[in-house]
Tab-separated table of C-alpha atoms in Angstrom:
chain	number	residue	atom	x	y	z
A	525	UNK	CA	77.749	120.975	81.352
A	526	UNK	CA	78.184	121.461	77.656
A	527	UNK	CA	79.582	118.612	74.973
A	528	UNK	CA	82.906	120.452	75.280
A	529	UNK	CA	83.426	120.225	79.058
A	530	UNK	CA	82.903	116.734	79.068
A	531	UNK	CA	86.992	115.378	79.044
A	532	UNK	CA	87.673	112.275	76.293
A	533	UNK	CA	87.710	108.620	77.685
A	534	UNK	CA	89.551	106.470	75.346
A	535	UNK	CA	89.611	102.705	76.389
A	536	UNK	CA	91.790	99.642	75.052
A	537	UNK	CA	92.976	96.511	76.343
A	538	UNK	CA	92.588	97.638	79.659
A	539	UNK	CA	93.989	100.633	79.449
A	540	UNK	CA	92.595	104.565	79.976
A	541	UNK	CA	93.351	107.739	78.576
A	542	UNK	CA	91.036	110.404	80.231
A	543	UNK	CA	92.034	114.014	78.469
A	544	UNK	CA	90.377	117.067	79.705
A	545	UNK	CA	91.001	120.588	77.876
A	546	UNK	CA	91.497	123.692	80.128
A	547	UNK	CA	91.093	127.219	78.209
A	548	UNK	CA	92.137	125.139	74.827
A	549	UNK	CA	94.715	123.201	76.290
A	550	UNK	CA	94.551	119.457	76.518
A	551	UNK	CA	95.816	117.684	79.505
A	552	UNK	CA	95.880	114.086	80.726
A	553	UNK	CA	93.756	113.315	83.854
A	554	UNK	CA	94.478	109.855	83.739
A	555	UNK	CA	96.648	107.185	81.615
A	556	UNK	CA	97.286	103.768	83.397
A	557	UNK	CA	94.546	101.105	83.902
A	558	UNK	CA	91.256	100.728	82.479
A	559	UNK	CA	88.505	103.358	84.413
A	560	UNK	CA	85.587	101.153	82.838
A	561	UNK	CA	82.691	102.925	81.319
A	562	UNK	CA	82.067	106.189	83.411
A	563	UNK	CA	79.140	108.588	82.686
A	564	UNK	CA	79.950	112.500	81.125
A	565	UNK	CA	79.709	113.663	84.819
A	566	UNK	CA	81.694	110.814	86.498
A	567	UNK	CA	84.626	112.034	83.523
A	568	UNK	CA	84.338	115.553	85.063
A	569	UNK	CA	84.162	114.554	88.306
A	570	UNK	CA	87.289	112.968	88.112
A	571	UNK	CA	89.300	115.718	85.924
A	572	UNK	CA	87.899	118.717	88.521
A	573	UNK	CA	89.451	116.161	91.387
A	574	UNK	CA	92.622	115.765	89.863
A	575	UNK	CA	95.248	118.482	91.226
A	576	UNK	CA	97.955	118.146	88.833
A	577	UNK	CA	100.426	116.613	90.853
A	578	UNK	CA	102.372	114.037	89.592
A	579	UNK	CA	102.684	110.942	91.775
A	580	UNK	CA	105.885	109.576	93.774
A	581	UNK	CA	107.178	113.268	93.239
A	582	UNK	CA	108.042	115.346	95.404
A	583	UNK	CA	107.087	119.098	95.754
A	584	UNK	CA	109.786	121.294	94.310
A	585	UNK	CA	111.921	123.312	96.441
């Protein structure tokens, strides 16, 4: 895993911002509640896990 595939944490009065960049675009993994202090491979873990969905959506027709 190189420094650039490890996605951003930002954390702030309990709050999270986890930003991953995919072929130079950034995208938001997570923004809500604090994730506490995760490690460079828990941050990936959780940005390869994420599908992209968006939740209480529902699929488009």
């Amino acid at each position: 895993m190189t420094h650039e595939d490890v996605p951003v944490l930002l954390r702030r009065g309990g709050a999270s911002l986890l930003l991953a960049v995919d072929e130079n675009v950034p995208r938001i993994v997570h923004w809500g509640s604090d994730l506490g202090e995760l490690t460079p491979p828990e941050r990936a873990a959780i940005a390869r896990a994420d599908d992209g969905g968006i939740a209480g959506r529902s699929p488009m027709p």
